[in-house]
Amino acid sequence: MFTRRESFKEYITFYPIVSLILLVNLLVYLATFLPVLPNQLITESMVGVNLYIVQGEWWRLITPIFLHTGFSHFLFNSFSIFLFGPALERALGKPKFLAVYLFTGVLANIATLVTEPLTFSHLGASGSIFGMFGYYIALIVFRKDIISRNNSQVIGTIAALSLIMTFIQPNINIGAHLFGFLFGVAAGSLLEAKGKKIIPSYKEEFLHLRGRLRSNRKPPAKTLTIWAIIIALALIGLFR
């Protein structure tokens, strides 16, 4: 589900929205770092600055989603989107996936506006990435038909570690991470519950997870190693 074996052409064909997001990320990165362009002006016009937003520059709620501080930030954020976006785009369809990605990112930036001082500035795709994680959690609870047990363990582990790291790492936009995740869970729950009771369903999943952890069944060492590398790379991207 999260391992990619497609060729470049197949990837673009199968996951056009993820490919478009990655392309926009690349173009914005080049526009903000190539010395032949007015990169400082472009960056200053796109970065999320709370003071400018309340003064009417509403586009700053959207543009920071595609803006990055440097190559490593751009690379690892793009890696997270490349890795976790395709399965969600396939599960939701193109319009819904794009709406979830932008919706959670914008709402994360609105949360930043509400919770941080007017002098606060922010950029990066973490709000949208955490929104994807949140939606995955809802899929784990309500759509077991499309997420296997192993994949649910992987995404659950990454989501949990990412939330923990949010409160440990310095200089992190905690509001964007936390609210992006919560908005993703909320959106997924409302769209995927399909008549099921939301709170009891999460309680049941928690009890089931606790039972699995107590059983202490360990996956093969090779599997653990591969996913440890993937999780590490994903976390690097979120906390650069």
Tab-separated table of N, CA and C in Angstrom, residues 100-228:
chain	number	residue	atom	x	y	z
A	100	VAL	N	-9.434	17.161	0.628
A	100	VAL	CA	-8.933	16.828	1.968
A	100	VAL	C	-7.556	17.433	2.181
A	101	TYR	N	-6.683	17.323	1.191
A	101	TYR	CA	-5.317	17.847	1.316
A	101	TYR	C	-5.330	19.359	1.545
A	102	LEU	N	-6.087	20.071	0.723
A	102	LEU	CA	-6.134	21.533	0.855
A	102	LEU	C	-6.940	21.960	2.079
A	103	PHE	N	-8.052	21.282	2.316
A	103	PHE	CA	-8.938	21.617	3.437
A	103	PHE	C	-8.199	21.518	4.766
A	104	THR	N	-7.509	20.395	4.994
A	104	THR	CA	-6.808	20.232	6.264
A	104	THR	C	-5.632	21.197	6.371
A	105	GLY	N	-4.954	21.459	5.252
A	105	GLY	CA	-3.842	22.406	5.286
A	105	GLY	C	-4.293	23.815	5.596
A	106	VAL	N	-5.367	24.249	4.960
A	106	VAL	CA	-5.881	25.599	5.204
A	106	VAL	C	-6.409	25.726	6.631
A	107	LEU	N	-7.155	24.720	7.091
A	107	LEU	CA	-7.671	24.781	8.457
A	107	LEU	C	-6.540	24.752	9.479
A	108	ALA	N	-5.464	24.025	9.189
A	108	ALA	CA	-4.297	24.048	10.071
A	108	ALA	C	-3.695	25.438	10.137
A	109	ASN	N	-3.671	26.134	9.001
A	109	ASN	CA	-3.154	27.507	8.983
A	109	ASN	C	-4.099	28.475	9.687
A	110	ILE	N	-5.400	28.235	9.595
A	110	ILE	CA	-6.362	29.049	10.344
A	110	ILE	C	-6.170	28.828	11.843
A	111	ALA	N	-5.938	27.577	12.239
A	111	ALA	CA	-5.661	27.287	13.648
A	111	ALA	C	-4.401	28.009	14.108
A	112	THR	N	-3.398	28.066	13.232
A	112	THR	CA	-2.172	28.803	13.545
A	112	THR	C	-2.471	30.282	13.739
A	113	LEU	N	-3.335	30.811	12.903
A	113	LEU	CA	-3.725	32.217	13.021
A	113	LEU	C	-4.401	32.493	14.360
A	114	VAL	N	-5.222	31.553	14.802
A	114	VAL	CA	-5.987	31.743	16.041
A	114	VAL	C	-5.118	31.537	17.282
A	115	THR	N	-4.195	30.593	17.216
A	115	THR	CA	-3.446	30.206	18.419
A	115	THR	C	-2.095	30.898	18.578
A	116	GLU	N	-1.582	31.503	17.510
A	116	GLU	CA	-0.261	32.126	17.569
A	116	GLU	C	-0.379	33.654	17.473
A	117	PRO	N	0.640	34.390	17.943
A	117	PRO	CA	0.589	35.865	17.876
A	117	PRO	C	0.625	36.377	16.445
A	118	LEU	N	0.271	37.628	16.263
A	118	LEU	CA	0.224	38.228	14.930
A	118	LEU	C	1.594	38.267	14.258
A	119	THR	N	2.656	38.251	15.034
A	119	THR	CA	4.005	38.289	14.465
A	119	THR	C	4.471	36.928	13.968
A	120	PHE	N	3.687	35.889	14.217
A	120	PHE	CA	4.105	34.530	13.880
A	120	PHE	C	4.048	34.307	12.373
A	121	SER	N	5.081	33.655	11.824
A	121	SER	CA	5.110	33.289	10.405
A	121	SER	C	5.330	31.788	10.280
A	122	HIS	N	4.834	31.198	9.196
A	122	HIS	CA	4.884	29.746	9.061
A	122	HIS	C	4.854	29.359	7.598
A	123	LEU	N	5.375	28.163	7.297
A	123	LEU	CA	5.357	27.612	5.948
A	123	LEU	C	5.616	26.116	6.028
A	124	GLY	N	5.236	25.408	4.966
A	124	GLY	CA	5.447	23.972	4.917
A	124	GLY	C	4.147	23.206	4.756
A	125	ALA	N	4.279	21.954	4.309
A	125	ALA	CA	3.120	21.111	4.012
A	125	ALA	C	2.698	20.247	5.190
A	126	SER	N	3.285	20.455	6.364
A	126	SER	CA	3.032	19.546	7.485
A	126	SER	C	1.556	19.481	7.883
A	127	GLY	N	0.854	20.615	7.837
A	127	GLY	CA	-0.561	20.608	8.191
A	127	GLY	C	-1.359	19.664	7.306
A	128	SER	N	-1.083	19.709	6.001
A	128	SER	CA	-1.779	18.821	5.068
A	128	SER	C	-1.335	17.378	5.243
A	129	ILE	N	-0.044	17.153	5.510
A	129	ILE	CA	0.453	15.796	5.706
A	129	ILE	C	-0.165	15.185	6.962
A	130	PHE	N	-0.232	15.975	8.033
A	130	PHE	CA	-0.897	15.484	9.242
A	130	PHE	C	-2.384	15.268	8.982
A	131	GLY	N	-2.974	16.076	8.098
A	131	GLY	CA	-4.362	15.860	7.706
A	131	GLY	C	-4.544	14.512	7.031
A	132	MET	N	-3.578	14.129	6.169
A	132	MET	CA	-3.625	12.805	5.550
A	132	MET	C	-3.529	11.714	6.605
A	133	PHE	N	-2.612	11.886	7.569
A	133	PHE	CA	-2.490	10.896	8.636
A	133	PHE	C	-3.808	10.753	9.400
A	134	GLY	N	-4.430	11.891	9.701
A	134	GLY	CA	-5.695	11.864	10.416
A	134	GLY	C	-6.774	11.140	9.642
A	135	TYR	N	-6.824	11.381	8.329
A	135	TYR	CA	-7.828	10.707	7.508
A	135	TYR	C	-7.557	9.206	7.469
A	136	TYR	N	-6.285	8.845	7.416
A	136	TYR	CA	-5.941	7.423	7.449
A	136	TYR	C	-6.448	6.763	8.731
A	137	ILE	N	-6.340	7.471	9.855
A	137	ILE	CA	-6.826	6.907	11.114
A	137	ILE	C	-8.318	6.614	11.011
A	138	ALA	N	-9.060	7.531	10.404
A	138	ALA	CA	-10.495	7.292	10.209
A	138	ALA	C	-10.737	6.087	9.306
A	139	LEU	N	-9.905	5.934	8.275
A	139	LEU	CA	-10.051	4.769	7.398
A	139	LEU	C	-9.754	3.478	8.147
A	140	ILE	N	-8.756	3.516	9.041
A	140	ILE	CA	-8.433	2.333	9.835
A	140	ILE	C	-9.636	1.898	10.668
A	141	VAL	N	-10.373	2.874	11.198
A	141	VAL	CA	-11.517	2.577	12.062
A	141	VAL	C	-12.745	2.151	11.259
A	142	PHE	N	-13.008	2.863	10.151
A	142	PHE	CA	-14.285	2.675	9.452
A	142	PHE	C	-14.196	1.923	8.125
A	143	ARG	N	-12.975	1.778	7.570
A	143	ARG	CA	-12.851	1.128	6.260
A	143	ARG	C	-11.782	0.045	6.280
A	144	LYS	N	-11.975	-0.942	7.111
A	144	LYS	CA	-11.012	-2.040	7.205
A	144	LYS	C	-10.931	-2.835	5.911
A	145	ASP	N	-11.892	-2.623	5.018
A	145	ASP	CA	-11.882	-3.339	3.751
A	145	ASP	C	-10.800	-2.841	2.810
A	146	ILE	N	-10.247	-1.644	3.058
A	146	ILE	CA	-9.245	-1.107	2.138
A	146	ILE	C	-7.871	-0.926	2.783
A	147	ILE	N	-7.757	-1.156	4.098
A	147	ILE	CA	-6.462	-1.044	4.768
A	147	ILE	C	-6.197	-2.328	5.549
A	148	SER	N	-5.103	-3.003	5.208
A	148	SER	CA	-4.764	-4.245	5.883
A	148	SER	C	-4.275	-3.971	7.303
A	149	ARG	N	-4.174	-5.023	8.094
A	149	ARG	CA	-3.721	-4.876	9.477
A	149	ARG	C	-2.293	-4.333	9.525
A	150	ASN	N	-1.405	-4.866	8.651
A	150	ASN	CA	-0.017	-4.401	8.662
A	150	ASN	C	0.087	-2.929	8.301
A	151	ASN	N	-0.655	-2.511	7.265
A	151	ASN	CA	-0.620	-1.107	6.868
A	151	ASN	C	-1.226	-0.201	7.934
A	152	SER	N	-2.262	-0.688	8.602
A	152	SER	CA	-2.852	0.127	9.667
A	152	SER	C	-1.870	0.293	10.818
A	153	GLN	N	-1.060	-0.726	11.093
A	153	GLN	CA	-0.044	-0.617	12.132
A	153	GLN	C	1.017	0.396	11.753
A	154	VAL	N	1.411	0.394	10.488
A	154	VAL	CA	2.436	1.328	10.020
A	154	VAL	C	1.949	2.766	10.138
A	155	ILE	N	0.785	3.047	9.564
A	155	ILE	CA	0.295	4.421	9.577
A	155	ILE	C	-0.048	4.867	10.991
A	156	GLY	N	-0.556	3.960	11.803
A	156	GLY	CA	-0.843	4.298	13.195
A	156	GLY	C	0.424	4.634	13.957
A	157	THR	N	1.492	3.874	13.716
A	157	THR	CA	2.773	4.133	14.377
A	157	THR	C	3.345	5.479	13.956
A	158	ILE	N	3.314	5.756	12.649
A	158	ILE	CA	3.839	7.022	12.156
A	158	ILE	C	3.042	8.195	12.715
A	159	ALA	N	1.722	8.073	12.723
A	159	ALA	CA	0.879	9.153	13.251
A	159	ALA	C	1.172	9.395	14.729
A	160	ALA	N	1.284	8.313	15.501
A	160	ALA	CA	1.542	8.454	16.940
A	160	ALA	C	2.906	9.085	17.190
A	161	LEU	N	3.947	8.600	16.505
A	161	LEU	CA	5.290	9.154	16.688
A	161	LEU	C	5.349	10.615	16.252
A	162	SER	N	4.654	10.924	15.172
A	162	SER	CA	4.654	12.310	14.672
A	162	SER	C	4.009	13.250	15.680
A	163	LEU	N	2.913	12.819	16.278
A	163	LEU	CA	2.250	13.658	17.280
A	163	LEU	C	3.124	13.821	18.519
A	164	ILE	N	3.790	12.754	18.931
A	164	ILE	CA	4.688	12.850	20.091
A	164	ILE	C	5.841	13.800	19.797
A	165	MET	N	6.440	13.653	18.616
A	165	MET	CA	7.571	14.505	18.240
A	165	MET	C	7.162	15.971	18.120
A	166	THR	N	5.912	16.213	17.789
A	166	THR	CA	5.425	17.590	17.682
A	166	THR	C	5.634	18.359	18.976
A	167	PHE	N	5.470	17.678	20.104
A	167	PHE	CA	5.584	18.339	21.408
A	167	PHE	C	6.994	18.261	21.984
A	168	ILE	N	7.887	17.560	21.293
A	168	ILE	CA	9.260	17.424	21.783
A	168	ILE	C	10.225	18.314	21.017
A	169	GLN	N	10.079	18.340	19.703
A	169	GLN	CA	10.996	19.104	18.858
A	169	GLN	C	10.791	20.599	19.042
A	170	PRO	N	11.891	21.377	19.067
A	170	PRO	CA	11.759	22.838	19.168
A	170	PRO	C	11.356	23.451	17.827
A	171	ASN	N	10.826	24.662	17.889
A	171	ASN	CA	10.503	25.458	16.697
A	171	ASN	C	9.534	24.745	15.751
A	172	ILE	N	8.556	24.058	16.334
A	172	ILE	CA	7.539	23.354	15.548
A	172	ILE	C	6.223	24.099	15.669
A	173	ASN	N	5.518	24.202	14.554
A	173	ASN	CA	4.192	24.806	14.563
A	173	ASN	C	3.206	23.772	15.109
A	174	ILE	N	3.099	23.724	16.430
A	174	ILE	CA	2.291	22.698	17.093
A	174	ILE	C	0.835	22.772	16.642
A	175	GLY	N	0.301	23.978	16.532
A	175	GLY	CA	-1.090	24.130	16.136
A	175	GLY	C	-1.374	23.527	14.775
A	176	ALA	N	-0.481	23.766	13.798
A	176	ALA	CA	-0.686	23.232	12.448
A	176	ALA	C	-0.654	21.715	12.456
A	177	HIS	N	0.305	21.135	13.177
A	177	HIS	CA	0.397	19.673	13.228
A	177	HIS	C	-0.828	19.067	13.907
A	178	LEU	N	-1.137	19.574	15.075
A	178	LEU	CA	-2.216	18.995	15.877
A	178	LEU	C	-3.572	19.181	15.214
A	179	PHE	N	-3.872	20.405	14.787
A	179	PHE	CA	-5.184	20.654	14.199
A	179	PHE	C	-5.298	20.059	12.800
A	180	GLY	N	-4.191	20.012	12.040
A	180	GLY	CA	-4.237	19.333	10.755
A	180	GLY	C	-4.645	17.880	10.936
A	181	PHE	N	-4.047	17.226	11.933
A	181	PHE	CA	-4.383	15.834	12.232
A	181	PHE	C	-5.849	15.700	12.670
A	182	LEU	N	-6.283	16.563	13.598
A	182	LEU	CA	-7.652	16.477	14.101
A	182	LEU	C	-8.673	16.757	13.006
A	183	PHE	N	-8.390	17.721	12.149
A	183	PHE	CA	-9.307	18.005	11.044
A	183	PHE	C	-9.353	16.828	10.078
A	184	GLY	N	-8.208	16.149	9.877
A	184	GLY	CA	-8.200	14.965	9.021
A	184	GLY	C	-9.037	13.846	9.614
A	185	VAL	N	-8.897	13.619	10.931
A	185	VAL	CA	-9.708	12.604	11.609
A	185	VAL	C	-11.191	12.952	11.506
A	186	ALA	N	-11.512	14.227	11.741
A	186	ALA	CA	-12.912	14.655	11.704
A	186	ALA	C	-13.507	14.481	10.312
A	187	ALA	N	-12.763	14.928	9.297
A	187	ALA	CA	-13.260	14.799	7.926
A	187	ALA	C	-13.447	13.332	7.562
A	188	GLY	N	-12.453	12.505	7.896
A	188	GLY	CA	-12.560	11.086	7.597
A	188	GLY	C	-13.708	10.416	8.323
A	189	SER	N	-13.905	10.780	9.577
A	189	SER	CA	-14.986	10.181	10.359
A	189	SER	C	-16.347	10.543	9.787
A	190	LEU	N	-16.527	11.815	9.409
A	190	LEU	CA	-17.812	12.254	8.879
A	190	LEU	C	-18.106	11.631	7.516
A	191	LEU	N	-17.058	11.452	6.713
A	191	LEU	CA	-17.273	10.961	5.356
A	191	LEU	C	-17.278	9.439	5.264
A	192	GLU	N	-16.605	8.755	6.198
A	192	GLU	CA	-16.434	7.311	6.074
A	192	GLU	C	-17.253	6.494	7.072
A	193	ALA	N	-17.825	7.138	8.103
A	193	ALA	CA	-18.550	6.362	9.125
A	193	ALA	C	-19.755	5.628	8.545
A	194	LYS	N	-20.457	6.275	7.619
A	194	LYS	CA	-21.576	5.649	6.904
A	194	LYS	C	-22.576	4.985	7.855
A	195	GLY	N	-23.053	5.767	8.817
A	195	GLY	CA	-24.072	5.286	9.740
A	195	GLY	C	-23.546	4.676	11.018
A	196	LYS	N	-22.252	4.377	11.077
A	196	LYS	CA	-21.681	3.824	12.307
A	196	LYS	C	-21.525	4.935	13.344
A	197	LYS	N	-21.635	4.569	14.612
A	197	LYS	CA	-21.432	5.542	15.679
A	197	LYS	C	-19.947	5.831	15.826
A	198	ILE	N	-19.599	7.118	15.770
A	198	ILE	CA	-18.191	7.490	15.663
A	198	ILE	C	-17.416	7.200	16.947
A	199	ILE	N	-17.875	7.729	18.071
A	199	ILE	CA	-17.131	7.563	19.327
A	199	ILE	C	-17.022	6.088	19.723
A	200	PRO	N	-18.135	5.312	19.738
A	200	PRO	CA	-18.004	3.882	20.060
A	200	PRO	C	-17.064	3.139	19.107
A	201	SER	N	-17.028	3.544	17.846
A	201	SER	CA	-16.146	2.871	16.884
A	201	SER	C	-14.683	3.091	17.233
A	202	TYR	N	-14.346	4.331	17.630
A	202	TYR	CA	-12.964	4.605	18.029
A	202	TYR	C	-12.617	3.878	19.326
A	203	LYS	N	-13.555	3.796	20.241
A	203	LYS	CA	-13.318	3.077	21.492
A	203	LYS	C	-13.073	1.591	21.217
A	204	GLU	N	-13.857	1.033	20.332
A	204	GLU	CA	-13.691	-0.371	19.977
A	204	GLU	C	-12.338	-0.615	19.324
A	205	GLU	N	-11.924	0.297	18.443
A	205	GLU	CA	-10.628	0.153	17.778
A	205	GLU	C	-9.485	0.262	18.782
A	206	PHE	N	-9.621	1.164	19.750
A	206	PHE	CA	-8.591	1.322	20.777
A	206	PHE	C	-8.453	0.042	21.601
A	207	LEU	N	-9.566	-0.549	21.990
A	207	LEU	CA	-9.524	-1.780	22.770
A	207	LEU	C	-8.924	-2.921	21.953
A	208	HIS	N	-9.265	-2.958	20.669
A	208	HIS	CA	-8.708	-3.985	19.786
A	208	HIS	C	-7.205	-3.809	19.641
A	209	LEU	N	-6.747	-2.559	19.498
A	209	LEU	CA	-5.317	-2.273	19.382
A	209	LEU	C	-4.583	-2.668	20.654
A	210	ARG	N	-5.152	-2.352	21.796
A	210	ARG	CA	-4.524	-2.694	23.066
A	210	ARG	C	-4.384	-4.213	23.207
A	211	GLY	N	-5.394	-4.932	22.737
A	211	GLY	CA	-5.318	-6.385	22.785
A	211	GLY	C	-4.219	-6.935	21.893
A	212	ARG	N	-4.056	-6.342	20.707
A	212	ARG	CA	-3.000	-6.790	19.797
A	212	ARG	C	-1.628	-6.519	20.383
A	213	LEU	N	-1.459	-5.361	21.037
A	213	LEU	CA	-0.169	-5.032	21.629
A	213	LEU	C	0.176	-5.997	22.758
A	214	ARG	N	-0.829	-6.396	23.518
A	214	ARG	CA	-0.584	-7.321	24.627
A	214	ARG	C	-0.243	-8.720	24.136
A	215	SER	N	-0.695	-9.058	22.931
A	215	SER	CA	-0.384	-10.381	22.389
A	215	SER	C	1.086	-10.511	22.029
A	216	ASN	N	1.749	-9.325	21.804
A	216	ASN	CA	3.207	-9.269	21.602
A	216	ASN	C	3.667	-10.098	20.407
A	217	ARG	N	2.889	-10.044	19.328
A	217	ARG	CA	3.299	-10.729	18.107
A	217	ARG	C	4.174	-9.794	17.285
A	218	LYS	N	5.447	-10.162	17.113
A	218	LYS	CA	6.392	-9.296	16.425
A	218	LYS	C	6.491	-9.668	14.948
A	219	PRO	N	6.491	-8.664	14.054
A	219	PRO	CA	6.680	-8.952	12.634
A	219	PRO	C	8.124	-9.365	12.362
A	220	PRO	N	8.416	-9.919	11.187
A	220	PRO	CA	9.783	-10.332	10.855
A	220	PRO	C	10.759	-9.161	10.929
A	221	ALA	N	12.030	-9.486	11.227
A	221	ALA	CA	13.056	-8.445	11.394
A	221	ALA	C	13.240	-7.623	10.119
A	222	LYS	N	13.171	-8.270	8.959
A	222	LYS	CA	13.328	-7.555	7.690
A	222	LYS	C	12.229	-6.520	7.512
A	223	THR	N	11.011	-6.905	7.836
A	223	THR	CA	9.884	-5.970	7.729
A	223	THR	C	10.065	-4.801	8.681
A	224	LEU	N	10.485	-5.110	9.900
A	224	LEU	CA	10.719	-4.048	10.874
A	224	LEU	C	11.774	-3.068	10.388
A	225	THR	N	12.846	-3.576	9.801
A	225	THR	CA	13.934	-2.715	9.322
A	225	THR	C	13.466	-1.790	8.208
A	226	ILE	N	12.752	-2.351	7.241
A	226	ILE	CA	12.269	-1.553	6.111
A	226	ILE	C	11.351	-0.433	6.592
A	227	TRP	N	10.397	-0.782	7.465
A	227	TRP	CA	9.450	0.236	7.913
A	227	TRP	C	10.084	1.224	8.874
A	228	ALA	N	11.118	0.794	9.602
A	228	ALA	CA	11.835	1.731	10.469
A	228	ALA	C	12.502	2.812	9.634
